[in-house]
Short mmCIF file of N, CA and C in Angstrom, two decimals:
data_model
loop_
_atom_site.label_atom_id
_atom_site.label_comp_id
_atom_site.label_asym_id
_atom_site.label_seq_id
_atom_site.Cartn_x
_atom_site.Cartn_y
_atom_site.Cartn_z
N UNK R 1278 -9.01 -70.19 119.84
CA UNK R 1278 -9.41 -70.30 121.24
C UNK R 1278 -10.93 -70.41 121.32
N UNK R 1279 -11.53 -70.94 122.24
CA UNK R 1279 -12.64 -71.29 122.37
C UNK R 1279 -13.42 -70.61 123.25
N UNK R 1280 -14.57 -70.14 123.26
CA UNK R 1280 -15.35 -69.34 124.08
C UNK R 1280 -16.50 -70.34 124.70
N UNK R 1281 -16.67 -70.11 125.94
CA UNK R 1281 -17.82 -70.54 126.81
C UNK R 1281 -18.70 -69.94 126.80
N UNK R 1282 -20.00 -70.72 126.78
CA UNK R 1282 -21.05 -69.47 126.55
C UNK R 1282 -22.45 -70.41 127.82
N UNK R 1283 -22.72 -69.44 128.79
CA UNK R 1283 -23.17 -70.16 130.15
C UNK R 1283 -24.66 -69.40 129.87
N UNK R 1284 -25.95 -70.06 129.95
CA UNK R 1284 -27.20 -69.34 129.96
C UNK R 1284 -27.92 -70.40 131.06
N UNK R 1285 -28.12 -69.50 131.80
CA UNK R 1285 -29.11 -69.74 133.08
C UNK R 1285 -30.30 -69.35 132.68
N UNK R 1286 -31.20 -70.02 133.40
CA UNK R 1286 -33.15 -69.64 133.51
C UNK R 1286 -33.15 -70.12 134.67
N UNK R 1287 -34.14 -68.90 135.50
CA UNK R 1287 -34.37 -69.38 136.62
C UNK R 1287 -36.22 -68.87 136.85
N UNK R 1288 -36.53 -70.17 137.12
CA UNK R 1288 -37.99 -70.05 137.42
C UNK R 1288 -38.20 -69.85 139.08
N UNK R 1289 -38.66 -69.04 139.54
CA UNK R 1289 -39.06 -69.01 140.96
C UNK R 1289 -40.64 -68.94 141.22
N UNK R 1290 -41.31 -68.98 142.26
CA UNK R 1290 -42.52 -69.47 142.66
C UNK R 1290 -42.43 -69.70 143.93
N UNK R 1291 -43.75 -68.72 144.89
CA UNK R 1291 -43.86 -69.30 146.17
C UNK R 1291 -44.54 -70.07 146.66
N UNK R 1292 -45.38 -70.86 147.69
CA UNK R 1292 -46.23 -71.61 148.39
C UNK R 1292 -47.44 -71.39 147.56
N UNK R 1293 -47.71 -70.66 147.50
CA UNK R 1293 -48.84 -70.12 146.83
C UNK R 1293 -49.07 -70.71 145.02
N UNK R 1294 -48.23 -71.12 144.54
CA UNK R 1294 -47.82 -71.06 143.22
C UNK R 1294 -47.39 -72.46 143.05
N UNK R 1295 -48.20 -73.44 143.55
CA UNK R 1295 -48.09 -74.73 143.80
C UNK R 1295 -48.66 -75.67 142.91
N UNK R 1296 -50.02 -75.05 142.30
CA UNK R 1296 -51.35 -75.60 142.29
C UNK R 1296 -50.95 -76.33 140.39
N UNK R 1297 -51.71 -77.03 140.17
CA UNK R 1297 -51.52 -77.48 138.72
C UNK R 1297 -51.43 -76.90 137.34
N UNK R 1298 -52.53 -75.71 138.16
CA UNK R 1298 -52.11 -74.89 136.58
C UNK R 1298 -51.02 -73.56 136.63
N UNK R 1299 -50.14 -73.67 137.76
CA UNK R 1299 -48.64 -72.93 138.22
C UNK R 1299 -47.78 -73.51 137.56
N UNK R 1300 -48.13 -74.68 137.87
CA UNK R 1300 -46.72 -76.05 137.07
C UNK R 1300 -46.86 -76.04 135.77
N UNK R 1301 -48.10 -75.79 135.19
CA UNK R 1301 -48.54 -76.03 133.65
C UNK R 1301 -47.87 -74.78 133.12
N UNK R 1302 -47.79 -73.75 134.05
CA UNK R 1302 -47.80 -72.42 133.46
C UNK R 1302 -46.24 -72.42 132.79
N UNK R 1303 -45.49 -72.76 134.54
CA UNK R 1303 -44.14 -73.01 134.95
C UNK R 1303 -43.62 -73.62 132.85
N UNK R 1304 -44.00 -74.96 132.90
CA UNK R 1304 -43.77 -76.15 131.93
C UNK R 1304 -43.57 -75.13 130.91
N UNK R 1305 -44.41 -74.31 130.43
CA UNK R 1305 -44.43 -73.52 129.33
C UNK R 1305 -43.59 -72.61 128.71
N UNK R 1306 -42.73 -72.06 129.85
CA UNK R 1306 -41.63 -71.34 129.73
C UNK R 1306 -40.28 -72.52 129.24
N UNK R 1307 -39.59 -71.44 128.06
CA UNK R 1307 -38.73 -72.45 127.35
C UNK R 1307 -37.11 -72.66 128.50
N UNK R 1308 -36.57 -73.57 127.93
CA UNK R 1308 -35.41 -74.01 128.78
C UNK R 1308 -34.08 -73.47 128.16
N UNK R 1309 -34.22 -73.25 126.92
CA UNK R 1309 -33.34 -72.58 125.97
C UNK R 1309 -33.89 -71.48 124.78
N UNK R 1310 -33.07 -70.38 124.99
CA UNK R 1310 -33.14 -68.87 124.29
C UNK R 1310 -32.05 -69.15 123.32
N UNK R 1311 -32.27 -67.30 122.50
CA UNK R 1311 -31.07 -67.87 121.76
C UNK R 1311 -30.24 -66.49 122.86
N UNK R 1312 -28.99 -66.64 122.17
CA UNK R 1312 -28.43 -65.86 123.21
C UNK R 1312 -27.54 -64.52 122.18
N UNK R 1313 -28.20 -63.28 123.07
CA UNK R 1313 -28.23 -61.66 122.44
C UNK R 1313 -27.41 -61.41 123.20
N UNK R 1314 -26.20 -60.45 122.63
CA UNK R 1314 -25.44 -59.59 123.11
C UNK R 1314 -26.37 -57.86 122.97
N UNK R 1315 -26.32 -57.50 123.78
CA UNK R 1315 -26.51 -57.50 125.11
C UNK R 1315 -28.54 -57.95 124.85
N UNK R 1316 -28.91 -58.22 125.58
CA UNK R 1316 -28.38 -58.76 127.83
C UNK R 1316 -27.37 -59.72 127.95
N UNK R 1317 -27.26 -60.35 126.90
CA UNK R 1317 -26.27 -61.38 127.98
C UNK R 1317 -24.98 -60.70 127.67
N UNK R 1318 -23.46 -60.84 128.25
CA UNK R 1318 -22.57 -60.40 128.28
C UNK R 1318 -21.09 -60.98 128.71
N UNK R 1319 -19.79 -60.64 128.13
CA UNK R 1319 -18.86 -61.36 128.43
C UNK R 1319 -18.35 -60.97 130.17
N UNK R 1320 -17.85 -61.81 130.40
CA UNK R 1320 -17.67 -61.86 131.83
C UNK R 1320 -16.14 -62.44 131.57
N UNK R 1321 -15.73 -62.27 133.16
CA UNK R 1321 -14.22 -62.77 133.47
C UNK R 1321 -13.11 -63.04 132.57
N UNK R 1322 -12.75 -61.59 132.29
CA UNK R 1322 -11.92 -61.32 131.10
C UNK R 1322 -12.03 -61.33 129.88
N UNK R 1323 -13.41 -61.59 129.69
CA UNK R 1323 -13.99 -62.01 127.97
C UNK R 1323 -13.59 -63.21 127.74
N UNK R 1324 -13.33 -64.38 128.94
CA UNK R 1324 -13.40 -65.68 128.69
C UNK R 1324 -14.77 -66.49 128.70
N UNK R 1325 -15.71 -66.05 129.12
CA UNK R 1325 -17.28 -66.48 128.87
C UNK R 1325 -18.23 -65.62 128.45
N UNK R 1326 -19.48 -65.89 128.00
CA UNK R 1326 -20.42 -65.43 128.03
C UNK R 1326 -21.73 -65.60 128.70
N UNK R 1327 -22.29 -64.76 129.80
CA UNK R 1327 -23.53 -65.06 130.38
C UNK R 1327 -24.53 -64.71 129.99
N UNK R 1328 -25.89 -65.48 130.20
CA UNK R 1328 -27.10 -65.04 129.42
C UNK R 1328 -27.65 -65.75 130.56
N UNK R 1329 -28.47 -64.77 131.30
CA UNK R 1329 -29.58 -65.02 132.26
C UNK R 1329 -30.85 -64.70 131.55
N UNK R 1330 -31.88 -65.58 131.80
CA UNK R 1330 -33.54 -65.45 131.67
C UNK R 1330 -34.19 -65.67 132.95
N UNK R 1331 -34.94 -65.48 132.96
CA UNK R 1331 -35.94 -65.75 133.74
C UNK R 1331 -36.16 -64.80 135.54
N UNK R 1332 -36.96 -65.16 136.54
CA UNK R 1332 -37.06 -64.93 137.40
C UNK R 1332 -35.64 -64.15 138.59
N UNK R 1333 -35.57 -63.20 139.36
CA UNK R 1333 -34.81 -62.49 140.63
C UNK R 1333 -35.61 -61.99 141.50
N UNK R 1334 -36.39 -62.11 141.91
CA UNK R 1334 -37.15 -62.06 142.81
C UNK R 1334 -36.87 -61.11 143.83
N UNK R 1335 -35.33 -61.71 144.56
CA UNK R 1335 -34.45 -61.10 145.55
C UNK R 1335 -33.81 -59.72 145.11
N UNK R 1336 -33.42 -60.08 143.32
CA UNK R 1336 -31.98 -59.43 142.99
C UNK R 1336 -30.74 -60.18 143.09
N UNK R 1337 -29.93 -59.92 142.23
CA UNK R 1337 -28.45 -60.20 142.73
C UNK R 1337 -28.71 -61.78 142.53
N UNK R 1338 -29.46 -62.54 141.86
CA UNK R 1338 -29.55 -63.80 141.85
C UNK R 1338 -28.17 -64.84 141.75
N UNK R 1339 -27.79 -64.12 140.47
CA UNK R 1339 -26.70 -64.97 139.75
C UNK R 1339 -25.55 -64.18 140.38
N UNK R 1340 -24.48 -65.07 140.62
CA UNK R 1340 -23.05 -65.14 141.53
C UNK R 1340 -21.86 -66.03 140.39
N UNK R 1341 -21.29 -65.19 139.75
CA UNK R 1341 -20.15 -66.18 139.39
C UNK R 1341 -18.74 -65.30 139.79
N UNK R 1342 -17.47 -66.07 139.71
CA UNK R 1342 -16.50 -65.62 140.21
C UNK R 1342 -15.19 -67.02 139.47
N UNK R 1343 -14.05 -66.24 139.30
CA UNK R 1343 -12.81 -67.56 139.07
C UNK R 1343 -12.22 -67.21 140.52
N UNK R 1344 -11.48 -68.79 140.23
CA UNK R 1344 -10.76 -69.27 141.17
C UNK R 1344 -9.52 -68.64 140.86
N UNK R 1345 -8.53 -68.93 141.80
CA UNK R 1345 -6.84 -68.63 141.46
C UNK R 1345 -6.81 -69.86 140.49
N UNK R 1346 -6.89 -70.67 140.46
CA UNK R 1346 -6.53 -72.08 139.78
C UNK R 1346 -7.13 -72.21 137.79
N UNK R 1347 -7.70 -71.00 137.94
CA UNK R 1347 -8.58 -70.70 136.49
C UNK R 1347 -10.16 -71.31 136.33
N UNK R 1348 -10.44 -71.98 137.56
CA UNK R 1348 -11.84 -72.10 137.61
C UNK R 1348 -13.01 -71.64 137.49
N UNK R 1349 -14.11 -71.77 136.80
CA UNK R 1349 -15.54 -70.53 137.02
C UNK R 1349 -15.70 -71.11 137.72
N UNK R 1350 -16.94 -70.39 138.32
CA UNK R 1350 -18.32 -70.88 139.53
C UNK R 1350 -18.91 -70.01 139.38
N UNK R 1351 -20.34 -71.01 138.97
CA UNK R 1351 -21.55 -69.99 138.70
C UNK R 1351 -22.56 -70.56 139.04
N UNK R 1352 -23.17 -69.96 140.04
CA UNK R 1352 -24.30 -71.02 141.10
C UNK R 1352 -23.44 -72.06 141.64
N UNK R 1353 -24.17 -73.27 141.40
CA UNK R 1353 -23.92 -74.56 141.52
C UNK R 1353 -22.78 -74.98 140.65
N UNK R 1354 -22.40 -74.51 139.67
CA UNK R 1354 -21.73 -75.01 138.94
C UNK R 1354 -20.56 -74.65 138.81
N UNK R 1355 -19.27 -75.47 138.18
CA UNK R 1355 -18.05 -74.61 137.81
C UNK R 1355 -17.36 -75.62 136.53
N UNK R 1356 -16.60 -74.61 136.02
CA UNK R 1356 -16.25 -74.98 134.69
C UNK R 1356 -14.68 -75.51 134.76
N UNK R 1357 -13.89 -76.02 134.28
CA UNK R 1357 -12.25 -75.98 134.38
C UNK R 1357 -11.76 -75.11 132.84
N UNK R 1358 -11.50 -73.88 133.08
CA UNK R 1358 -11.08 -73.26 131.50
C UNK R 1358 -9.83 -74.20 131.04
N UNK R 1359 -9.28 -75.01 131.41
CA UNK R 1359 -8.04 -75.82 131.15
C UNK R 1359 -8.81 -77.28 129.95
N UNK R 1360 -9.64 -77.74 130.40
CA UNK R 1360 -9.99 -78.89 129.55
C UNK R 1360 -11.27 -79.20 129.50
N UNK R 1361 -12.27 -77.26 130.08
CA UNK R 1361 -13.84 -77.53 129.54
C UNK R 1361 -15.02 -78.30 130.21
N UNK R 1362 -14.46 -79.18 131.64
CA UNK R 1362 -15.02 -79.66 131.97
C UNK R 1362 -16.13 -79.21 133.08
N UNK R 1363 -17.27 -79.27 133.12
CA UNK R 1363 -18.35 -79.11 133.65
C UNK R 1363 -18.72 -79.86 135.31
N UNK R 1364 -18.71 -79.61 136.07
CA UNK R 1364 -18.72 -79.76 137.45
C UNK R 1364 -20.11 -79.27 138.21
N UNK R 1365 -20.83 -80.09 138.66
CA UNK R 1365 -22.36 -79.41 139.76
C UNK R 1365 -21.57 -80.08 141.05
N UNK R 1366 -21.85 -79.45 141.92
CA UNK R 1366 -22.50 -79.46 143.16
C UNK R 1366 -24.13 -79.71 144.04
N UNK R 1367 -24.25 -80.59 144.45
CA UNK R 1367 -25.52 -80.52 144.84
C UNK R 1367 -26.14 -80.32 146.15
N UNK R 1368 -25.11 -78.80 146.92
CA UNK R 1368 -25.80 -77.49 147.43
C UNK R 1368 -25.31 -76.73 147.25
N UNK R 1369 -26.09 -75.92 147.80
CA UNK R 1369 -25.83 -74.13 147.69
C UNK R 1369 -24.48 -73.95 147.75
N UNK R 1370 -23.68 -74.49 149.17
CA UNK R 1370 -22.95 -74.09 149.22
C UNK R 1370 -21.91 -75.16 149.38
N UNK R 1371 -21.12 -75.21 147.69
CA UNK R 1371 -20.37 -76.08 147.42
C UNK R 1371 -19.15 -76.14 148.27
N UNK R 1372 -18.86 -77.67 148.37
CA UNK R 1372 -17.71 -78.57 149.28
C UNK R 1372 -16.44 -79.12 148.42
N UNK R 1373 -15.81 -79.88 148.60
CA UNK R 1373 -15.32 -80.52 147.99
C UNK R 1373 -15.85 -81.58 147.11
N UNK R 1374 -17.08 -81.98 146.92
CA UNK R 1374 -17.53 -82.88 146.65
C UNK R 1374 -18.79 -82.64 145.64
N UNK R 1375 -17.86 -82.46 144.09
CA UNK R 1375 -18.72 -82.15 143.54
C UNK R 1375 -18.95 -83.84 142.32
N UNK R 1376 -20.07 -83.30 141.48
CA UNK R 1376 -19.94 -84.73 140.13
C UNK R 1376 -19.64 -84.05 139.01
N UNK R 1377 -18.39 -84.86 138.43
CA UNK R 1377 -18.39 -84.42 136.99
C UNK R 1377 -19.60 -84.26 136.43
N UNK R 1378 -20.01 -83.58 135.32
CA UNK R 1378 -21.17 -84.12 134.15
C UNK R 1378 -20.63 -84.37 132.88
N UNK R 1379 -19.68 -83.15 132.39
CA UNK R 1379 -18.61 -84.04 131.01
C UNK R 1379 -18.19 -82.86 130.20
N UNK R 1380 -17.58 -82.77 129.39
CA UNK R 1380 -17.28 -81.88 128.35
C UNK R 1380 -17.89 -80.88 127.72
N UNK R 1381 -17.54 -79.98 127.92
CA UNK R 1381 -18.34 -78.84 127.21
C UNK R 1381 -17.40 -78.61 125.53
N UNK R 1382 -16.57 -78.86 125.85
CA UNK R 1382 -16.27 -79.17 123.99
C UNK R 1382 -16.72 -79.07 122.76
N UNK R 1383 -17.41 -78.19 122.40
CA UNK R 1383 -18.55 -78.06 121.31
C UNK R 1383 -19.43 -79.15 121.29
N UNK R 1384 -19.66 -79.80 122.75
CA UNK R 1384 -21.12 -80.44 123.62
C UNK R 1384 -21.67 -79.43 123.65
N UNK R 1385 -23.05 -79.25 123.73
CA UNK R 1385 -24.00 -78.68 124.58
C UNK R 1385 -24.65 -79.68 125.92
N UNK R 1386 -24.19 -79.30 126.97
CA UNK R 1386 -25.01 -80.08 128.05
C UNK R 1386 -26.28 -78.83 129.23
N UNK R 1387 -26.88 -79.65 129.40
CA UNK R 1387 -28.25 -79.20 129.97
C UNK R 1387 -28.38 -79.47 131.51
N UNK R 1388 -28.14 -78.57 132.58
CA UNK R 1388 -28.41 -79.02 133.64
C UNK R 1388 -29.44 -78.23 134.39
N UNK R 1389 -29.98 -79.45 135.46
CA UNK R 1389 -31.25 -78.66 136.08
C UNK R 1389 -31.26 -79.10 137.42
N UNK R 1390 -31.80 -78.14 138.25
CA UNK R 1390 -31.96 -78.94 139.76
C UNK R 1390 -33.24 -77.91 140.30
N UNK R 1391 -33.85 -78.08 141.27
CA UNK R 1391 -34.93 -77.56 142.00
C UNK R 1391 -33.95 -77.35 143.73
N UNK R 1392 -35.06 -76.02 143.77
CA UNK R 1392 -34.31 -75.58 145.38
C UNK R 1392 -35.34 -74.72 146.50
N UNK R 1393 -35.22 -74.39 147.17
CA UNK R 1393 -36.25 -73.50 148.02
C UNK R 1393 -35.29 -73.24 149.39
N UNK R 1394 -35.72 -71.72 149.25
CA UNK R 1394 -34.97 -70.68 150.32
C UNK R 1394 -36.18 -70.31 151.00
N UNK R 1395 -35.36 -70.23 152.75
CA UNK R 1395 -36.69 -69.00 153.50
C UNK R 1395 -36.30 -67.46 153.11
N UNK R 1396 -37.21 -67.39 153.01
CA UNK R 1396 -36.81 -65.71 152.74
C UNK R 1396 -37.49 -64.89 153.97
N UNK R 1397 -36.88 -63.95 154.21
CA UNK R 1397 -37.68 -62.75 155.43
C UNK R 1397 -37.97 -61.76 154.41
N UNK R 1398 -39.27 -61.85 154.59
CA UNK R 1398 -39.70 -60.49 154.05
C UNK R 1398 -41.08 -59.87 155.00
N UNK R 1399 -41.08 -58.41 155.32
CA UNK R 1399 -41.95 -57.56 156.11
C UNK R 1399 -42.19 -58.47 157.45
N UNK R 1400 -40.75 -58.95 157.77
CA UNK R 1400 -40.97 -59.50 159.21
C UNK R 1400 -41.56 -60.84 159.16
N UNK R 1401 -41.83 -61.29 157.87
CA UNK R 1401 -42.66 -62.73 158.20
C UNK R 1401 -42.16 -63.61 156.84
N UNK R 1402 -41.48 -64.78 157.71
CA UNK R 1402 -40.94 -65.99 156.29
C UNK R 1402 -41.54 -66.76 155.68
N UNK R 1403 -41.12 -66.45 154.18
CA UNK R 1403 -42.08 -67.93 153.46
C UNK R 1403 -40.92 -68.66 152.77
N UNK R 1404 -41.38 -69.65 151.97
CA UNK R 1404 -40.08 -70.65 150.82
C UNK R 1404 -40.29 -69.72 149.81
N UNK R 1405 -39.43 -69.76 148.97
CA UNK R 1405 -39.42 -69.16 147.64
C UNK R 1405 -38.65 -70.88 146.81
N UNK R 1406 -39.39 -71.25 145.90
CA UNK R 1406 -39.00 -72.48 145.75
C UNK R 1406 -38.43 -72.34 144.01
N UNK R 1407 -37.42 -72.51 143.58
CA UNK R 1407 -36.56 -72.62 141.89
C UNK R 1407 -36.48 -73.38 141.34
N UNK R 1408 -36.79 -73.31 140.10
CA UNK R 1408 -35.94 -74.55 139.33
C UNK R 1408 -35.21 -73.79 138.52
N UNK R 1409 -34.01 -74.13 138.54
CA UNK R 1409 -32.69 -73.13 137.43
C UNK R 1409 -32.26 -74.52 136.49
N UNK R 1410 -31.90 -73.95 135.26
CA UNK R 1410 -31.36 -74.58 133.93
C UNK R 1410 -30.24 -73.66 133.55
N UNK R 1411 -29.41 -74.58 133.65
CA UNK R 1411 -28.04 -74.15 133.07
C UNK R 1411 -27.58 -74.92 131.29
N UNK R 1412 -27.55 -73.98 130.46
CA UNK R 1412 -27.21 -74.23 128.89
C UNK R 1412 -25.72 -74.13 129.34
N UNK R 1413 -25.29 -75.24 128.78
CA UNK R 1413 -23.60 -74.78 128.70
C UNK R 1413 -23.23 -75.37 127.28
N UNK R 1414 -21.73 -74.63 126.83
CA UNK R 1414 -21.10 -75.03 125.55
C UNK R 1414 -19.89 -74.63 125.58
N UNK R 1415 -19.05 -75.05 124.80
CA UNK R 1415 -17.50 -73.82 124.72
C UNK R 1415 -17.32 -74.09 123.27
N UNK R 1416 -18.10 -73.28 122.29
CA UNK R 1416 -17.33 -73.19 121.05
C UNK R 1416 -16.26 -72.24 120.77
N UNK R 1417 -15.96 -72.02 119.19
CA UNK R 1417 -14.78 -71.29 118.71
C UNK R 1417 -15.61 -70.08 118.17
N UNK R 1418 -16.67 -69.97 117.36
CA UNK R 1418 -17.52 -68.79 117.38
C UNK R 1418 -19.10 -68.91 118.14
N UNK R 1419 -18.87 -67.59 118.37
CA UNK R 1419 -20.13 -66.98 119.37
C UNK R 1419 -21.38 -67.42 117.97
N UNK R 1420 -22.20 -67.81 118.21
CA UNK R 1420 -23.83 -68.20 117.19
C UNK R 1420 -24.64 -68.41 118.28
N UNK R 1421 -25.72 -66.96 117.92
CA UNK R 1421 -26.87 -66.75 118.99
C UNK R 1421 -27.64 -68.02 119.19
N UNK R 1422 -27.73 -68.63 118.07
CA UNK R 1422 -28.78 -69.76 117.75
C UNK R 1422 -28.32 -71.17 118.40
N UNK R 1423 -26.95 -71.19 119.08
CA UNK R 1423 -26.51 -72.36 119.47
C UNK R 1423 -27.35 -73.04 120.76
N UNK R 1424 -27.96 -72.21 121.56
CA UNK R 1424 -29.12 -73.37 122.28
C UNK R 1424 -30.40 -73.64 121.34
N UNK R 1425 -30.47 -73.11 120.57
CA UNK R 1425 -31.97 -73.25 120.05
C UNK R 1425 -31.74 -74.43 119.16
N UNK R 1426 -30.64 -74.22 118.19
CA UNK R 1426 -30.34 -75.06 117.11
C UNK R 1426 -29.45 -76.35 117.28
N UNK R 1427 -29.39 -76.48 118.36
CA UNK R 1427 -28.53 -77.94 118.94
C UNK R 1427 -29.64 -78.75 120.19
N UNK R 1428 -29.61 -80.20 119.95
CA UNK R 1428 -30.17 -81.11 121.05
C UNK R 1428 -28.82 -81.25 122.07
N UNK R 1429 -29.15 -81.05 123.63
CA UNK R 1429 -28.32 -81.35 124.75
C UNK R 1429 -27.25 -82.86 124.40
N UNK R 1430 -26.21 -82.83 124.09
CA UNK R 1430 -25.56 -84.48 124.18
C UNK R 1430 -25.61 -84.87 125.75
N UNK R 1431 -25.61 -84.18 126.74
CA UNK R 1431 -26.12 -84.89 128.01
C UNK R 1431 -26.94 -83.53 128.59
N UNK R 1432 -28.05 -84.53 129.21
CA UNK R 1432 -28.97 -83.23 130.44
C UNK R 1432 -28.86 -84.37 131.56
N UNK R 1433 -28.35 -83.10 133.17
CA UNK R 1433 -28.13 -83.31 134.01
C UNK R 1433 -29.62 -83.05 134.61
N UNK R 1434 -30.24 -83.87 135.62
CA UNK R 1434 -31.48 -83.28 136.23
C UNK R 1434 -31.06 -83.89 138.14
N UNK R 1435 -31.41 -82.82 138.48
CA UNK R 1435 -30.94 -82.81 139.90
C UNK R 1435 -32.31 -82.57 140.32
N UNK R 1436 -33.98 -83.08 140.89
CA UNK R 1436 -35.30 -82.34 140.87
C UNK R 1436 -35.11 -83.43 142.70
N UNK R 1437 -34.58 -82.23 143.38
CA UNK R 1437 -34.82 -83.00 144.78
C UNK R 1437 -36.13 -82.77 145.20
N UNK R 1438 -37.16 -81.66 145.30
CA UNK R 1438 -38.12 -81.09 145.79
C UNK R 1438 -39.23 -81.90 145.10
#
């Protein structure tokens, strides 16, 4: 049986954090870790593994959950545990209408998109603006080194902002 193994990075940055050498800074931070038990950890029955990096600002960033149907959803994304296949959405709050991207099959695929929320904070709103990267794979053994030591066979880039 095959294990999924899901690693998010999420870079956040406000108005303020705009300027050229934010982005340079931003650029510098890697897109793929290797992935440690623990922090990262099995989820939804010990059918995946999650590995978050980067930025929460809020808290409570990352949201995944299955469907009745055996589906993940995690952020933007959802997986089919039936045949591996990889699914974005491109909003928050997914519709019917998502795009394949392709096989996670002992693929590694790479997806990315940019976003910005108002946030209320001390009575007064600003954007809080993201870019999140999603590592995905579904091998047969867990190997920490599998984002580090594999090139993406597809990267998804979603950069609306």
């Amino acid at each position: 049986m095959s294990m999924l193994i899901l690693q998010i990075i999420i870079k956040q940055w406000d108005k303020s954090q705009r300027t050229e050498t934010h982005v340079s800074e931003r650029a510098k931070i890697p897109n793929q870790y290797p992935v440690i038990l623990p922090p990262a950890f099995y989820a939804l029955n010990k059918q995946c593994v999650i590995d978050q990096h980067g930025d929460d600002v809020q808290g409570g960033r990352l949201k995944y959950s299955q469907t009745e149907d055996g589906k993940i959803k995690l952020d933007r994304f959802q997986i089919d545990l039936n045949n591996h296949v990889l699914e974005y959405f491109d909003t928050p709050e997914p519709d019917e209408h998502s795009k394949e991207i392709g096989s996670l099959e002992n693929k590694l695929i790479q997806c990315k998109y940019n976003w910005r929320y108002s946030i209320l904070e001390n009575e007064m709103y600003y954007w809080l603006y993201e870019e999140v990267t999603l590592n995905a794979i579904c091998i047969k053994t867990i190997n920490e080194n599998v984002f580090i030591n594999s090139e993406p066979a597809i990267v998804h880039k979603d950069l609306n902002l």
